[in-house]
Coordinates of C-alpha atoms in Angstrom, one line a residue:
X1 CA 0.0 0.0 0.0
X2 CA 1.1 3.5 -0.8
X3 CA 1.5 5.9 2.2
X4 CA 1.9 9.1 0.2
X5 CA -1.5 10.6 -0.4
X6 CA -3.3 7.8 1.5
X7 CA -5.3 10.4 3.6
X8 CA -7.7 12.3 1.4
X9 CA -9.1 15.0 3.7
X10 CA -7.6 17.9 5.6
X11 CA -7.3 17.7 9.4
X12 CA -10.1 19.5 11.3
X13 CA -9.2 18.6 14.9
X14 CA -6.7 16.8 17.0
X15 CA -7.4 15.1 20.4
X16 CA -4.8 14.0 23.0
X17 CA -5.6 10.5 24.4
X18 CA -4.7 9.8 28.0
X19 CA -3.3 6.3 28.3
X20 CA -2.2 6.7 32.0
X21 CA 0.7 7.8 34.2
X22 CA 4.1 6.3 34.7
X23 CA 6.9 7.1 37.3
X24 CA 10.5 6.6 36.2
X25 CA 12.6 5.1 38.9
X26 CA 15.9 6.7 38.1
X27 CA 14.8 10.3 38.6
X28 CA 11.2 10.1 40.0
X29 CA 9.8 11.8 36.9
X30 CA 6.1 11.3 36.4
X31 CA 5.1 11.1 32.8
X32 CA 1.9 10.9 30.9
X33 CA 1.4 8.1 28.3
X34 CA -0.3 9.7 25.3
X35 CA -1.8 8.9 22.0
X36 CA -3.6 11.1 19.5
X37 CA -6.6 11.0 17.2
X38 CA -7.0 13.2 14.1
X39 CA -10.2 13.7 12.2
X40 CA -10.4 15.0 8.7
X41 CA -13.0 16.9 6.7
X42 CA -13.5 13.7 4.6
X43 CA -14.6 11.7 7.7
X44 CA -11.3 9.9 8.2
X45 CA -10.1 9.0 11.7
X46 CA -6.4 8.6 12.3
X47 CA -5.3 6.9 15.6
X48 CA -1.7 7.6 16.6
X49 CA -0.2 5.1 19.1
X50 CA -2.2 2.8 21.5
X51 CA -0.6 2.9 25.0
X52 CA 0.0 0.0 27.3
X53 CA -1.3 -3.5 26.5
X54 CA -4.9 -4.2 27.8
X55 CA -3.7 -6.5 30.5
X56 CA -2.1 -3.5 32.3
X57 CA -5.6 -2.2 32.8
X58 CA -7.0 -5.4 34.3
X59 CA -4.1 -6.6 36.5
X60 CA -1.3 -4.0 36.4
X61 CA 0.9 -5.7 39.0
X62 CA 0.9 -9.0 37.1
X63 CA 1.6 -7.3 33.8
X64 CA 4.5 -5.3 35.2
X65 CA 6.0 -8.5 36.7
X66 CA 5.6 -10.5 33.5
X67 CA 7.2 -7.8 31.4
X68 CA 9.8 -6.8 34.0
X69 CA 8.8 -3.2 33.6
X70 CA 9.4 -2.7 37.3
X71 CA 13.1 -2.5 36.4
X72 CA 12.4 0.8 34.8
X73 CA 9.6 2.4 36.7
X74 CA 6.1 2.1 38.1
X75 CA 2.8 2.3 36.4
X76 CA 0.8 4.8 38.5
X77 CA -2.4 4.9 36.5
X78 CA -3.6 2.5 33.8
X79 CA -7.2 1.5 34.0
X80 CA -10.0 0.5 31.6
X81 CA -10.6 4.2 30.9
X82 CA -7.0 4.5 29.7
X83 CA -7.4 2.0 26.9
X84 CA -7.7 3.3 23.3
X85 CA -11.3 2.2 22.8
X86 CA -12.4 4.1 26.0
X87 CA -10.5 7.2 25.0
X88 CA -12.0 7.1 21.5
X89 CA -15.5 6.7 23.0
X90 CA -15.0 10.1 24.7
X91 CA -15.1 11.6 21.2
X92 CA -17.9 9.4 20.0
X93 CA -15.5 7.3 17.9
X94 CA -15.9 3.5 17.6
X95 CA -13.0 1.2 16.8
X96 CA -14.5 0.5 13.4
X97 CA -14.4 4.2 12.6
X98 CA -10.6 4.2 12.6
X99 CA -9.4 4.4 9.0
X100 CA -5.6 4.6 9.7
X101 CA -3.4 3.6 12.6
X102 CA 0.0 5.2 13.0
X103 CA 2.7 3.7 15.1
X104 CA 5.4 6.2 16.0
X105 CA 7.7 3.4 17.3
X106 CA 7.3 0.1 19.0
X107 CA 8.1 0.5 22.6
X108 CA 5.6 -1.0 25.2
X109 CA 3.7 2.2 25.9
X110 CA 3.0 2.9 22.3
X111 CA 2.0 -0.6 20.9
X112 CA -0.3 -2.1 23.5
X113 CA -3.3 -2.1 21.1
X114 CA -1.4 -2.4 17.8
X115 CA -3.5 -5.3 16.7
X116 CA -6.8 -4.1 18.0
X117 CA -8.1 -2.2 15.0
X118 CA -8.3 -4.8 12.2
X119 CA -10.3 -2.6 9.8
X120 CA -7.4 -0.1 9.4
X121 CA -3.9 -0.4 8.0
X122 CA -0.9 0.4 10.1
X123 CA 1.5 3.1 9.1
X124 CA 5.0 2.6 10.4
X125 CA 8.6 3.3 9.5
X126 CA 10.0 0.7 7.2
X127 CA 13.1 0.5 9.5
X128 CA 10.9 -0.3 12.5
X129 CA 8.7 -2.8 10.6
X130 CA 11.9 -4.6 9.5
X131 CA 12.7 -5.5 13.1
X132 CA 12.0 -9.2 13.9
X133 CA 9.5 -8.2 16.6
X134 CA 8.2 -4.9 18.1
X135 CA 10.8 -3.5 20.5
X136 CA 8.4 -3.6 23.5
X137 CA 10.7 -3.4 26.6
X138 CA 14.4 -4.5 26.9
X139 CA 14.9 -8.2 26.2
X140 CA 11.1 -8.8 26.7
X141 CA 9.6 -8.9 23.2
X142 CA 6.4 -11.0 23.4
X143 CA 4.5 -9.3 20.6
X144 CA 4.3 -10.6 17.1
X145 CA 3.6 -8.2 14.2
X146 CA -0.2 -8.2 13.7
X147 CA -1.4 -9.6 10.4
X148 CA -2.4 -6.3 8.9
X149 CA -1.8 -4.2 5.8
X150 CA 1.2 -2.0 6.5
X151 CA 2.1 1.4 5.0
X152 CA 5.8 1.5 5.4
X153 CA 7.4 4.9 5.2
X154 CA 11.0 6.0 4.5
X155 CA 12.1 9.6 4.9
X156 CA 9.5 12.4 5.2
X157 CA 6.2 11.5 3.6
X158 CA 3.1 13.7 3.0
X159 CA 0.3 11.2 3.7
X160 CA -2.4 13.7 3.1
X161 CA -3.0 17.4 2.8
X162 CA -1.6 19.0 6.0
X163 CA -0.3 15.7 7.3
X164 CA 3.4 15.0 7.1
X165 CA 5.3 12.1 8.6
X166 CA 8.8 13.1 9.7
X167 CA 11.7 10.7 9.9
X168 CA 13.3 11.1 13.4
X169 CA 15.5 8.1 14.3
X170 CA 17.5 8.0 17.5
X171 CA 15.1 7.1 20.3
X172 CA 14.2 4.0 18.3
X173 CA 15.5 2.9 14.9
X174 CA 12.3 3.8 13.1
X175 CA 11.1 6.7 15.3
X176 CA 8.8 9.0 13.5
X177 CA 7.1 12.4 14.3
X178 CA 4.3 14.2 12.7
X179 CA 3.4 17.7 11.5
X180 CA -0.3 18.4 11.5
X181 CA -1.8 21.5 9.9
X182 CA -5.0 22.3 11.8
X183 CA -7.3 25.3 10.9
X184 CA -5.7 27.2 13.8
X185 CA -2.1 26.5 12.8
X186 CA 0.6 23.8 12.7
X187 CA 1.1 21.2 15.5
X188 CA 4.3 19.1 15.8
X189 CA 3.8 15.8 17.5
X190 CA 7.4 14.8 18.4
X191 CA 6.5 11.4 20.0
X192 CA 9.6 10.1 21.8
X193 CA 12.0 11.8 19.3
X194 CA 11.8 14.5 21.9
X195 CA 10.2 13.3 25.1
X196 CA 10.7 16.6 26.9
X197 CA 12.8 19.8 26.3
X198 CA 15.3 18.8 29.0
X199 CA 16.6 16.0 26.7
X200 CA 18.6 18.6 24.8
X201 CA 20.7 19.3 27.8
X202 CA 20.9 15.6 28.6
X203 CA 22.2 14.9 25.1
X204 CA 19.4 12.3 24.7
X205 CA 21.3 9.9 27.0
X206 CA 19.9 6.4 26.9
X207 CA 18.6 6.6 23.3
X208 CA 19.1 3.7 20.9
X209 CA 21.5 6.1 19.0
X210 CA 22.2 9.3 20.9
X211 CA 23.9 11.1 18.0
X212 CA 21.0 10.3 15.7
X213 CA 18.5 11.4 18.4
X214 CA 20.3 14.8 18.7
X215 CA 20.3 15.3 15.0
X216 CA 16.6 14.4 14.7
X217 CA 15.5 16.6 17.6
X218 CA 17.5 19.6 16.2
X219 CA 15.8 19.1 12.8
X220 CA 12.3 18.8 14.3
X221 CA 12.7 22.0 16.3
X222 CA 14.0 23.9 13.3
X223 CA 10.9 22.7 11.4
X224 CA 8.7 23.8 14.3
X225 CA 10.3 27.2 14.3
X226 CA 9.9 27.6 10.6
X227 CA 6.2 26.7 10.9
X228 CA 5.6 28.5 14.2
X229 CA 4.2 25.1 15.3
X230 CA 2.7 24.2 18.7
X231 CA 5.0 21.4 19.9
X232 CA 3.5 18.5 21.8
X233 CA 6.3 16.4 23.4
X234 CA 6.3 12.7 23.9
X235 CA 6.4 12.6 27.7
X236 CA 6.9 16.0 29.2
X237 CA 5.8 16.1 32.9
X238 CA 5.5 19.9 32.8
X239 CA 3.4 20.0 29.6
X240 CA 1.2 17.0 30.2
X241 CA -1.1 18.5 32.8
X242 CA -1.7 21.5 30.6
X243 CA -2.7 19.7 27.5
X244 CA -6.3 19.5 26.4
X245 CA -7.3 15.8 26.5
X246 CA -10.3 13.9 25.1
X247 CA -13.1 14.8 24.9
X248 CA -11.6 18.2 24.4
X249 CA -9.6 18.8 21.2
X250 CA -7.5 21.3 19.3
X251 CA -8.8 22.7 16.1

């Protein structure tokens, strides 16, 4: 399937989805787990990332133990209300309404519902899709690639009017970001290419490829400056409480 031009309509609104809260052990930082949904004037519904797996909402302790995520941090909030279907329902959207799913990269807090929307193809970096399995967490890689149609992207790709996928490797091999042109202006969704502004001072320590992460982040911020874009970071503890979240949206 061809990613370029796949989306026919222009974006009319953007909602931030609340997939829960997580505390990082090493520094005590509390971060929001986010996804997004974009609706277009042609009735298309684009879901970006799907949060933690559903078993985190039913028995968090058991899921964390099974995945060894306790080595990294603590899941503070992840209940049934934080699953993609419940978040979409706040906007009156049913799973069958999703026309395209975008996976920014394949870490555990972004791929929990990767296979839960069978009616829609999955857009993903060709580099990430080429991995034997989704990255998930550390050496724990229990997920298989869902049997779906994939739109694999390389480089920057305009998938529709006012919707551009931006190549941003570093945090993960196939990390992508997205520029969205809403009626009110441009929005840059960095995903984990820039989790929070402090990463610039930290030199993106701990990334899959720190030098690539620095270069990607610098490029993204130049693009944001050129477009005067509102930047939504991947996991910024300062920004997270201030963001509008479903059922509210940006237009």
